[in-house]
Amino acid sequence: MANLLCDERDVKFVLYEQLNIEELCESEKYSEFSRETFDMVLDAAVKLAEKEIWPTNADGDQKGVILEQGAVKVPESFHNAYRLYCEGGWSLLAVPPDMGGQGFPSVLNCAAVELFSAANQAFMMYPGLTIGAARLIEKYGTEDQLREYMDRMYSGEWAGTMCLTEPQAGSDVGALRTKAVKNPDGTYKISGGKIFISAGDHDLTENIVHMVLARVEGAPPGTRGISIFIVPKKRVENGELVDNDVICAATEKKLGIHASATCALNFGEKDNCIGYLLGAENEGMRIMFNMMNEARLAVGIQGLAQASAAYMHALRYAKERVQGPEIHALKDPTAPKVPIIYHPDVRRMLMWMKCVTEGIRALIYYAGYCEDRIHAAKSEEEAAKYQGFLDILIPICKSWSSDMGFRVTELAIQVHGGYGYCREYPVEQFMRDSKICSIYEGTNGIQALDLVGRKLAVKQGALFKSIVAETGNLLKNASKNYRLKDIVEPFAQARSQLVEVTRYFGLKSITEDFMIPVLYASPYLELFGDLAVGFMLLWQAVIADRRLEEIYNDAKADTPEKKAEVLRTNRSAAFYRGKVASAQFFSNTFLSLSKGKARAIMSGERSAIDLPEESFALF
Amino acid sequence: MKSLVCMKQVPDTETQIKVNSQGTGIVTEGIKYIINPYDEFSVEEALRLKEKFKQGEVVILTIGPDRCTESIRTALAMGADKGIHINDESLNSADPFVVAQALAAAASQVDYNVIFCGHRAIDDDFAEAGAMLAELLQIPQVTLVTKVEVSDDKTKAIVERDVEGGKETVEVSLPCVLTSQKGLNEPRYASLPGIMKAKKKPIDKKTAADLGITAEARLESREYSMPPERKAGKKLEGMEPPDAAKELVRLLRNEAKVI
């Protein structure tokens, strides 16, 4: 069986041909690495993902988690996969060497995590949340906290979680009520309840370190009065682990990621739950926000991963499943039956899935790459430039890729027909698992507000302007190639539409009509995402077209017949041809809609706001 | 405990093989290569022996073009200590006898208690090089090995091997050649720290001249072709069973010519 989790050739294309990450190795920070080590890491990741993690995917989905006497058990198959994951040191891939990690570039981590998440998204929640929590301690912890918690979390010996949500405090995190009362010894007594805590309890590790947002007695209301605490499930006393009064009260029954324990946690029911302050009091939100980019990118990777696995499975199915004759022989009952990839509607769906998946992949990796360029920057100016790109692209990476990634998984079911709707095939699980990505880590609606309300406003629109300038550079370059004309024109148009809508938002925001940008934040993010993905695909097309021409020239293929022969026999040529096609299809089916999308936004249509609640429907 | 592991790089089993237009070989462009799976068992077994004796060395010996470095590094990332890479145009796609000669020449330059080979390579499926190597070195060999227990003094080993319908247990004196079969072990995965360490481990490059051999092929490959596509079957439909049986016999005799 071929790798049905991701197109490895495309992964390498993005890493080496588009982003040219080998260049990162020239900076001192990444000087230890080379193409050879990157390849070895990718190969090892593919192997572990395919052979050990993927076989636990359907099993985890069917068995889910079991809550017994306040403790959660994960599916048995997860234990071996988790052990191998930790033994391989995968959590440490992009962790800095001075923190005990391997210090690989983030962009490579994106590729590895894509593979693992494609193999089993629910499984990856456990190490994923652990890393997020450990990163917080790495950044803000005291030396003692690093040694006591972070080291054990990076090695996988202990796990971690993020405890933000409470029943009344979801998107509105400032409404949280969990309480912290300072003890004479400087620790805090924690009491309260959290819900929707991913990986909140399980039996993969002997201890779990919860990062809990709580309000210290007497702290101001809202987000300004929130502190963050390290609250282990078992605390260390005299060198021994003792119970720290954290109880899992319930696990949610969910649409997808069944094997990820989504827990309701009660802290301090017996008044015996100790928390250790991370950073300073009332700094909780600021500390949390520091991790936001990373966490949101991680969800974007999940969206990508499910799309990737869904596309690969649908493609294989379409090549194998025989149904009906070719369209021009429809009326001939003796005509040979063909695989469904011969049928135009199936091809259209596959093409849609292909360009969206590849576009998301490039965008997500690009965000990871921006992070690396910040670290490897030679000047503050350069670092600021990439930080700007990253900041404005993060909500798009999270939302566009989870929304569109979901649609790819849905199309994978459509390609499979009735079988796709059945448990017998894995595609329906991809769709169910994928849906959560548009909801957690800040709903996509929140992401759109972050983009419109916060990111567009930074430095009077400087982030937006720098993205516009960057796409302009590419446009100039791509316009020189007449073969890319069909791609360039819709792209240029989409770009000016986005600029126009942004200007429109700017005007509205200073008038009494400021509700319009709020109301249309999500469609705006979609338009922005279309352009960002179009940017990636056009960039790729410029490279792929050049490579393809070189191959044609080398093979002296100067007629359509000879070119077809090259495409048939030369794998690279076929791949590059596919890359150009992705850009072309995307330009003509997505970007060409930008004018309509922009018009819909700028209609200023207010029904959604103005309509009295009573008029939505009569109950 | 010193082990020499003969390892071959082969196209991934998942790769769709295409024969080149001249019929002289397969299209190698764009292929993903892996360690021959049987050789991976060898690497794992050698590492386990080293771990068991708490001392020794695992040396990887490979013949092939530049790309084979990748596979050697992977074995080093699994934990092997060093590599010997024979890279010589005249040997890189040689026949099993020439390969065995080159392996023997290289083996005679190093110390070993055991030489491991995969019992066959999954690309050409000859299953000959290991046996020939033992003959050329004039040491004993056990093929299709599924279990290895080396005595504490490293002078002999009790070895289990596959035979038709069962297992055979034999004792063999060391040094010897063992050819690995599926079931010997579950190879470990390369870890990230292992990958980082592998970069710094030595790989010794050698040519035919370094080994003092000249390649004289005993085998000539005439042509590569894809297996013929399976023809569609024939269904006898809408017939009474006795008629269908008669027709079937007729077809088997006259068309398929099998009875």
Coordinates of C-alpha atoms in Angstrom, one line a residue, chain A residues 132-533:
Chain A
G132 CA 1.8 23.3 24.4
A133 CA 1.8 23.1 28.2
A134 CA 5.6 22.4 28.4
R135 CA 6.3 25.4 26.1
L136 CA 4.5 27.7 28.6
I137 CA 6.7 26.4 31.4
E138 CA 9.8 26.7 29.2
K139 CA 9.1 30.4 28.6
Y140 CA 7.8 31.5 32.0
G141 CA 8.8 28.8 34.5
T142 CA 11.4 29.1 37.3
E143 CA 14.5 26.9 37.1
D144 CA 12.8 24.5 39.6
Q145 CA 9.6 24.4 37.5
L146 CA 11.6 23.6 34.4
R147 CA 13.3 20.7 36.1
E148 CA 10.3 19.4 37.9
Y149 CA 7.8 19.6 35.1
M150 CA 9.1 20.6 31.7
D151 CA 11.8 18.0 31.4
R152 CA 9.4 15.2 32.2
M153 CA 6.8 16.6 29.8
Y154 CA 9.2 16.9 26.9
S155 CA 10.4 13.3 27.4
G156 CA 6.7 12.2 27.5
E157 CA 7.0 10.8 31.0
W158 CA 4.3 13.2 32.1
A159 CA 1.6 14.7 30.0
G160 CA 0.0 18.2 30.1
T161 CA -3.2 20.1 29.3
M162 CA -4.5 23.6 28.9
C163 CA -7.4 24.4 31.2
L164 CA -9.2 27.5 30.0
T165 CA -12.9 26.8 29.4
E166 CA -15.6 26.9 32.0
P167 CA -19.3 26.4 31.4
Q168 CA -19.9 30.2 31.3
A169 CA -16.5 31.1 30.0
G170 CA -15.8 29.7 26.5
S171 CA -15.0 32.3 23.9
D172 CA -15.6 34.7 26.7
V173 CA -12.6 33.6 28.8
G174 CA -12.7 36.7 31.0
A175 CA -15.8 35.3 32.7
L176 CA -14.0 32.4 34.4
R177 CA -14.6 31.7 38.0
T178 CA -12.0 29.2 39.1
K179 CA -10.5 30.6 42.3
A180 CA -6.9 30.7 43.7
V181 CA -6.2 31.5 47.3
K182 CA -2.7 32.2 48.3
N183 CA -1.2 29.9 51.0
P184 CA 1.4 31.2 53.5
D185 CA 4.1 29.1 51.7
G186 CA 3.5 30.9 48.4
T187 CA 1.5 28.2 46.7
Y188 CA -2.2 28.6 46.0
K189 CA -5.2 26.6 46.8
I190 CA -7.2 26.0 43.6
S191 CA -10.9 25.4 43.4
G192 CA -13.4 25.3 40.6
G193 CA -14.5 23.4 37.5
K194 CA -13.2 23.3 34.0
I195 CA -14.9 21.7 31.0
F196 CA -13.9 20.6 27.4
I197 CA -10.4 19.9 28.6
S198 CA -8.7 17.9 25.8
A199 CA -6.5 15.1 27.1
G200 CA -7.8 16.1 30.5
D201 CA -7.3 12.7 32.0
H202 CA -5.8 9.4 30.7
D203 CA -3.6 6.5 31.6
L204 CA -0.8 7.1 29.1
T205 CA 1.4 8.7 31.8
E206 CA 1.6 8.5 35.6
N207 CA 1.1 12.2 36.0
I208 CA -0.6 15.1 34.1
V209 CA 0.3 18.7 34.5
H210 CA -2.6 21.1 34.0
M211 CA -2.1 24.7 33.1
V212 CA -5.0 26.3 34.8
L213 CA -6.4 29.8 34.3
A214 CA -7.8 31.1 37.6
R215 CA -8.6 34.3 39.4
V216 CA -6.6 35.1 42.6
E217 CA -8.8 36.3 45.4
G218 CA -9.4 40.0 45.1
A219 CA -8.1 40.2 41.5
P220 CA -9.9 42.6 39.0
P221 CA -12.8 41.1 37.0
G222 CA -12.4 40.2 33.3
T223 CA -9.3 39.1 31.5
R224 CA -7.1 41.6 33.5
G225 CA -7.5 39.5 36.7
I226 CA -6.5 36.1 35.4
S227 CA -3.5 34.2 36.5
I228 CA -2.1 31.0 35.3
F229 CA -1.1 28.0 37.5
I230 CA 0.7 24.8 37.2
V231 CA -1.7 22.2 38.8
P232 CA -0.4 18.7 38.6
K233 CA -2.8 15.7 38.9
K234 CA -0.4 14.4 41.5
R235 CA 1.9 16.7 43.3
V236 CA 5.4 15.9 44.6
E237 CA 5.7 15.8 48.4
N238 CA 8.9 14.6 49.9
G239 CA 10.0 13.1 46.7
E240 CA 6.7 11.1 46.3
L241 CA 3.7 11.7 44.1
V242 CA 0.6 12.3 46.1
D243 CA -3.0 12.9 44.9
N244 CA -3.7 16.6 44.2
D245 CA -7.5 16.6 44.3
V246 CA -8.1 16.8 40.6
I247 CA -11.1 14.7 39.5
C248 CA -12.4 13.9 36.1
A249 CA -16.1 14.2 36.5
A250 CA -17.2 13.4 33.0
T251 CA -16.0 12.8 29.4
E252 CA -17.9 14.2 26.5
K253 CA -19.5 12.0 23.9
K254 CA -18.5 13.7 20.7
L255 CA -18.9 13.7 16.9
G256 CA -15.3 12.9 16.3
I257 CA -11.8 12.4 17.9
H258 CA -13.5 9.8 20.1
A259 CA -10.2 8.6 21.5
S260 CA -9.2 12.1 22.7
A261 CA -10.5 12.4 26.3
T262 CA -12.5 15.7 26.5
C263 CA -12.9 16.1 30.2
A264 CA -14.8 18.0 32.8
L265 CA -12.3 18.5 35.6
N266 CA -13.0 19.4 39.2
F267 CA -10.2 21.0 41.2
G268 CA -10.2 21.1 44.9
E269 CA -13.5 19.3 45.7
K270 CA -11.8 18.1 49.0
D271 CA -10.1 21.5 49.5
N272 CA -6.7 19.9 48.8
C273 CA -5.7 21.1 45.4
I274 CA -2.4 23.0 45.2
G275 CA -1.4 25.2 42.3
Y276 CA 1.9 26.8 41.6
L277 CA 1.9 30.3 40.0
L278 CA 3.5 30.5 36.6
G279 CA 5.0 34.0 36.0
A280 CA 3.3 36.8 38.0
E281 CA -0.2 37.2 39.3
N282 CA -2.7 38.6 36.8
E283 CA -0.4 37.9 33.9
G284 CA -2.3 34.8 32.8
M285 CA -3.8 36.1 29.6
R286 CA -0.6 37.7 28.4
I287 CA 1.3 34.4 29.0
M288 CA -1.4 32.4 27.3
F289 CA -1.5 34.8 24.3
N290 CA 2.2 34.1 23.7
M291 CA 1.3 30.5 22.9
M292 CA -1.6 31.5 20.7
N293 CA 0.2 31.5 17.4
E294 CA 1.7 28.1 18.0
A295 CA -1.5 26.5 19.2
R296 CA -3.6 28.0 16.3
L297 CA -1.0 26.8 13.8
A298 CA -1.2 23.4 15.3
V299 CA -5.0 23.3 14.7
G300 CA -4.4 24.4 11.1
I301 CA -2.0 21.4 10.8
Q302 CA -4.9 19.2 11.9
G303 CA -7.2 20.6 9.3
L304 CA -4.5 20.0 6.7
A305 CA -3.7 16.5 7.9
Q306 CA -7.3 15.3 7.7
A307 CA -7.7 16.9 4.2
S308 CA -4.5 15.2 3.1
A309 CA -5.4 11.7 4.2
A310 CA -8.9 12.2 2.8
Y311 CA -7.6 13.3 -0.6
M312 CA -5.1 10.4 -0.8
H313 CA -7.8 7.9 0.1
A314 CA -10.3 9.4 -2.3
L315 CA -7.8 9.4 -5.1
R316 CA -6.9 5.7 -4.6
Y317 CA -10.6 4.8 -4.5
A318 CA -11.3 6.7 -7.6
K319 CA -8.6 4.8 -9.5
E320 CA -9.8 1.4 -8.3
R321 CA -13.6 1.7 -8.1
V322 CA -15.1 0.6 -11.5
Q323 CA -18.5 2.0 -12.3
G324 CA -20.2 2.8 -15.6
P325 CA -18.7 3.4 -19.0
E326 CA -16.9 6.5 -20.2
I327 CA -19.3 9.4 -20.6
H328 CA -19.2 9.3 -24.5
A329 CA -20.2 5.7 -24.4
L330 CA -23.0 6.1 -22.0
K331 CA -25.6 4.6 -24.3
D332 CA -23.6 1.5 -25.3
P333 CA -24.3 -1.3 -22.8
T334 CA -21.4 -3.3 -24.1
A335 CA -18.8 -0.5 -23.5
P336 CA -16.2 -1.4 -21.0
K337 CA -16.7 -0.1 -17.4
V338 CA -14.1 2.3 -16.2
P339 CA -12.7 3.4 -12.9
I340 CA -14.6 6.4 -11.6
I341 CA -11.6 8.7 -12.0
Y342 CA -12.6 8.7 -15.7
H343 CA -15.8 10.6 -14.9
P344 CA -15.6 14.4 -15.1
D345 CA -17.6 15.1 -12.0
V346 CA -15.3 12.9 -9.9
R347 CA -12.2 14.5 -11.5
R348 CA -13.6 17.9 -10.6
M349 CA -13.9 16.9 -7.0
L350 CA -10.4 15.4 -6.9
M351 CA -9.0 18.5 -8.5
W352 CA -10.7 20.7 -5.9
M353 CA -9.4 18.5 -3.1
K354 CA -5.9 18.5 -4.6
C355 CA -5.5 22.2 -5.0
V356 CA -7.0 23.0 -1.6
T357 CA -4.9 20.4 0.2
E358 CA -1.7 21.5 -1.5
G359 CA -2.6 25.2 -0.9
I360 CA -3.2 24.7 2.8
R361 CA 0.0 22.6 3.1
A362 CA 2.1 25.4 1.6
L363 CA 0.4 28.1 3.7
I364 CA 0.9 26.2 6.9
Y365 CA 4.5 25.3 6.2
Y366 CA 5.1 28.9 5.2
A367 CA 3.9 30.0 8.6
G368 CA 6.3 27.6 10.2
Y369 CA 9.0 28.8 8.0
C370 CA 8.3 32.4 9.0
E371 CA 8.9 31.4 12.6
D372 CA 12.2 29.9 11.6
R373 CA 13.2 33.0 9.7
I374 CA 12.4 35.1 12.8
H375 CA 14.9 32.9 14.7
A376 CA 17.5 32.9 12.0
A377 CA 17.1 36.6 11.1
K378 CA 20.2 38.7 10.6
S379 CA 18.6 42.0 11.6
E380 CA 15.7 43.1 13.7
E381 CA 14.1 44.5 10.6
E382 CA 14.1 41.0 9.0
A383 CA 12.7 39.4 12.1
A384 CA 9.9 42.0 12.3
K385 CA 9.0 41.4 8.7
Y386 CA 8.5 37.7 9.3
Q387 CA 6.8 38.2 12.6
G388 CA 4.3 40.5 10.8
F389 CA 3.6 37.8 8.1
L390 CA 3.1 35.2 10.8
D391 CA 0.8 37.3 12.9
I392 CA -1.5 38.2 10.1
L393 CA -1.5 34.8 8.6
I394 CA -2.2 32.8 11.8
P395 CA -6.0 33.3 11.9
I396 CA -6.1 32.4 8.2
C397 CA -3.9 29.3 8.8
K398 CA -6.3 28.2 11.5
S399 CA -9.6 29.1 9.9
W400 CA -9.2 28.7 6.2
S401 CA -7.5 25.4 6.6
S402 CA -10.0 24.0 9.1
D403 CA -13.0 25.2 7.1
M404 CA -11.7 24.1 3.7
G405 CA -9.9 21.0 5.1
F406 CA -13.3 19.9 6.4
R407 CA -14.8 20.4 3.0
V408 CA -12.1 18.2 1.5
T409 CA -12.9 15.4 3.9
E410 CA -16.6 15.8 3.0
L411 CA -15.8 15.6 -0.7
A412 CA -13.8 12.4 0.0
I413 CA -17.0 10.8 1.2
Q414 CA -18.8 12.1 -1.9
V415 CA -16.1 10.5 -4.2
H416 CA -16.7 7.2 -2.3
G417 CA -20.4 7.4 -2.8
G418 CA -22.5 5.2 -0.5
Y419 CA -19.4 3.3 0.8
G420 CA -17.9 6.6 2.0
Y421 CA -20.9 7.1 4.2
C422 CA -20.2 3.7 5.8
R423 CA -17.8 2.9 8.6
E424 CA -16.1 0.3 6.4
Y425 CA -14.1 3.1 4.8
P426 CA -12.1 5.6 6.8
V427 CA -13.2 8.8 5.1
E428 CA -16.3 9.4 7.3
Q429 CA -14.0 9.3 10.3
F430 CA -11.8 11.9 8.7
M431 CA -14.8 14.2 8.3
R432 CA -16.0 13.7 11.9
D433 CA -12.5 14.2 13.3
S434 CA -11.9 17.2 11.2
K435 CA -14.9 19.2 12.3
I436 CA -13.6 20.1 15.7
C437 CA -10.8 22.2 14.1
S438 CA -13.1 25.1 13.2
I439 CA -14.3 25.1 16.8
Y440 CA -11.5 24.7 19.4
E441 CA -8.5 26.9 20.0
G442 CA -10.8 30.0 19.3
T443 CA -13.7 29.4 17.0
N444 CA -13.3 30.4 13.4
G445 CA -15.6 33.3 14.2
I446 CA -13.1 34.5 16.9
Q447 CA -10.3 34.1 14.4
A448 CA -12.0 36.3 11.9
L449 CA -12.5 39.0 14.6
D450 CA -8.8 38.6 15.5
L451 CA -8.0 39.3 11.9
V452 CA -10.3 42.2 11.3
G453 CA -10.3 43.8 14.7
R454 CA -6.7 43.2 15.8
K455 CA -4.4 42.2 13.0
L456 CA -5.6 44.7 10.4
A457 CA -5.3 47.5 12.9
V458 CA -1.7 46.7 13.9
K459 CA 0.6 49.7 13.1
Q460 CA -2.1 51.4 11.0
G461 CA -2.4 48.4 8.7
A462 CA 1.3 47.8 8.3
L463 CA 0.9 44.0 8.4
F464 CA -1.7 44.0 5.7
K465 CA 0.4 46.3 3.5
S466 CA 3.4 44.1 3.8
I467 CA 1.4 41.1 2.6
V468 CA 0.0 43.1 -0.2
A469 CA 3.6 44.1 -1.1
E470 CA 4.8 40.5 -0.9
T471 CA 2.1 39.2 -3.2
G472 CA 2.8 42.1 -5.5
N473 CA 6.4 41.0 -5.9
L474 CA 5.3 37.5 -6.9
L475 CA 2.8 38.9 -9.3
K476 CA 5.4 41.0 -11.0
N477 CA 7.7 37.9 -11.3
A478 CA 4.9 35.6 -12.5
S479 CA 3.6 38.0 -15.0
K480 CA 6.7 37.6 -17.1
N481 CA 5.8 34.1 -17.9
Y482 CA 3.1 34.0 -20.6
R483 CA 2.3 30.3 -19.8
L484 CA 1.0 31.4 -16.4
K485 CA -1.3 34.0 -17.8
D486 CA -4.5 32.1 -16.8
I487 CA -3.3 31.9 -13.3
V488 CA -2.0 35.4 -12.9
E489 CA -5.0 37.3 -14.1
P490 CA -7.6 36.0 -11.5
F491 CA -4.9 36.3 -8.9
A492 CA -4.3 39.9 -9.7
Q493 CA -8.0 40.6 -9.6
A494 CA -8.5 38.8 -6.3
R495 CA -5.7 40.8 -4.8
S496 CA -7.2 44.1 -5.8
Q497 CA -10.6 43.0 -4.5
L498 CA -9.1 42.2 -1.1
V499 CA -7.4 45.6 -1.0
E500 CA -10.7 47.2 -1.9
V501 CA -12.7 45.4 0.8
T502 CA -10.0 46.2 3.4
R503 CA -10.3 49.8 2.5
Y504 CA -14.1 49.6 2.7
F505 CA -13.7 48.1 6.2
G506 CA -11.3 50.8 7.2
L507 CA -13.9 53.4 6.2
K508 CA -16.8 51.6 7.9
S509 CA -14.9 51.2 11.1
I510 CA -14.6 54.9 11.7
T511 CA -18.3 55.6 11.0
E512 CA -21.3 54.5 12.9
D513 CA -21.5 51.5 10.5
F514 CA -18.7 49.8 12.4
M515 CA -20.9 46.7 12.7
I516 CA -20.3 45.9 9.1
P517 CA -16.7 44.7 9.4
V518 CA -17.7 42.7 12.5
L519 CA -20.6 41.1 10.7
Y520 CA -18.6 40.3 7.6
A521 CA -15.3 39.3 9.4
S522 CA -15.7 35.6 8.4
P523 CA -16.4 36.2 4.7
Y524 CA -13.5 38.6 4.7
L525 CA -11.3 36.0 6.3
E526 CA -12.4 33.6 3.5
L527 CA -11.5 36.1 0.8
F528 CA -8.2 36.8 2.5
G529 CA -7.5 33.0 2.7
D530 CA -8.3 32.6 -0.9
L531 CA -5.7 35.1 -1.8
A532 CA -3.1 33.7 0.7
V533 CA -3.6 30.2 -0.7

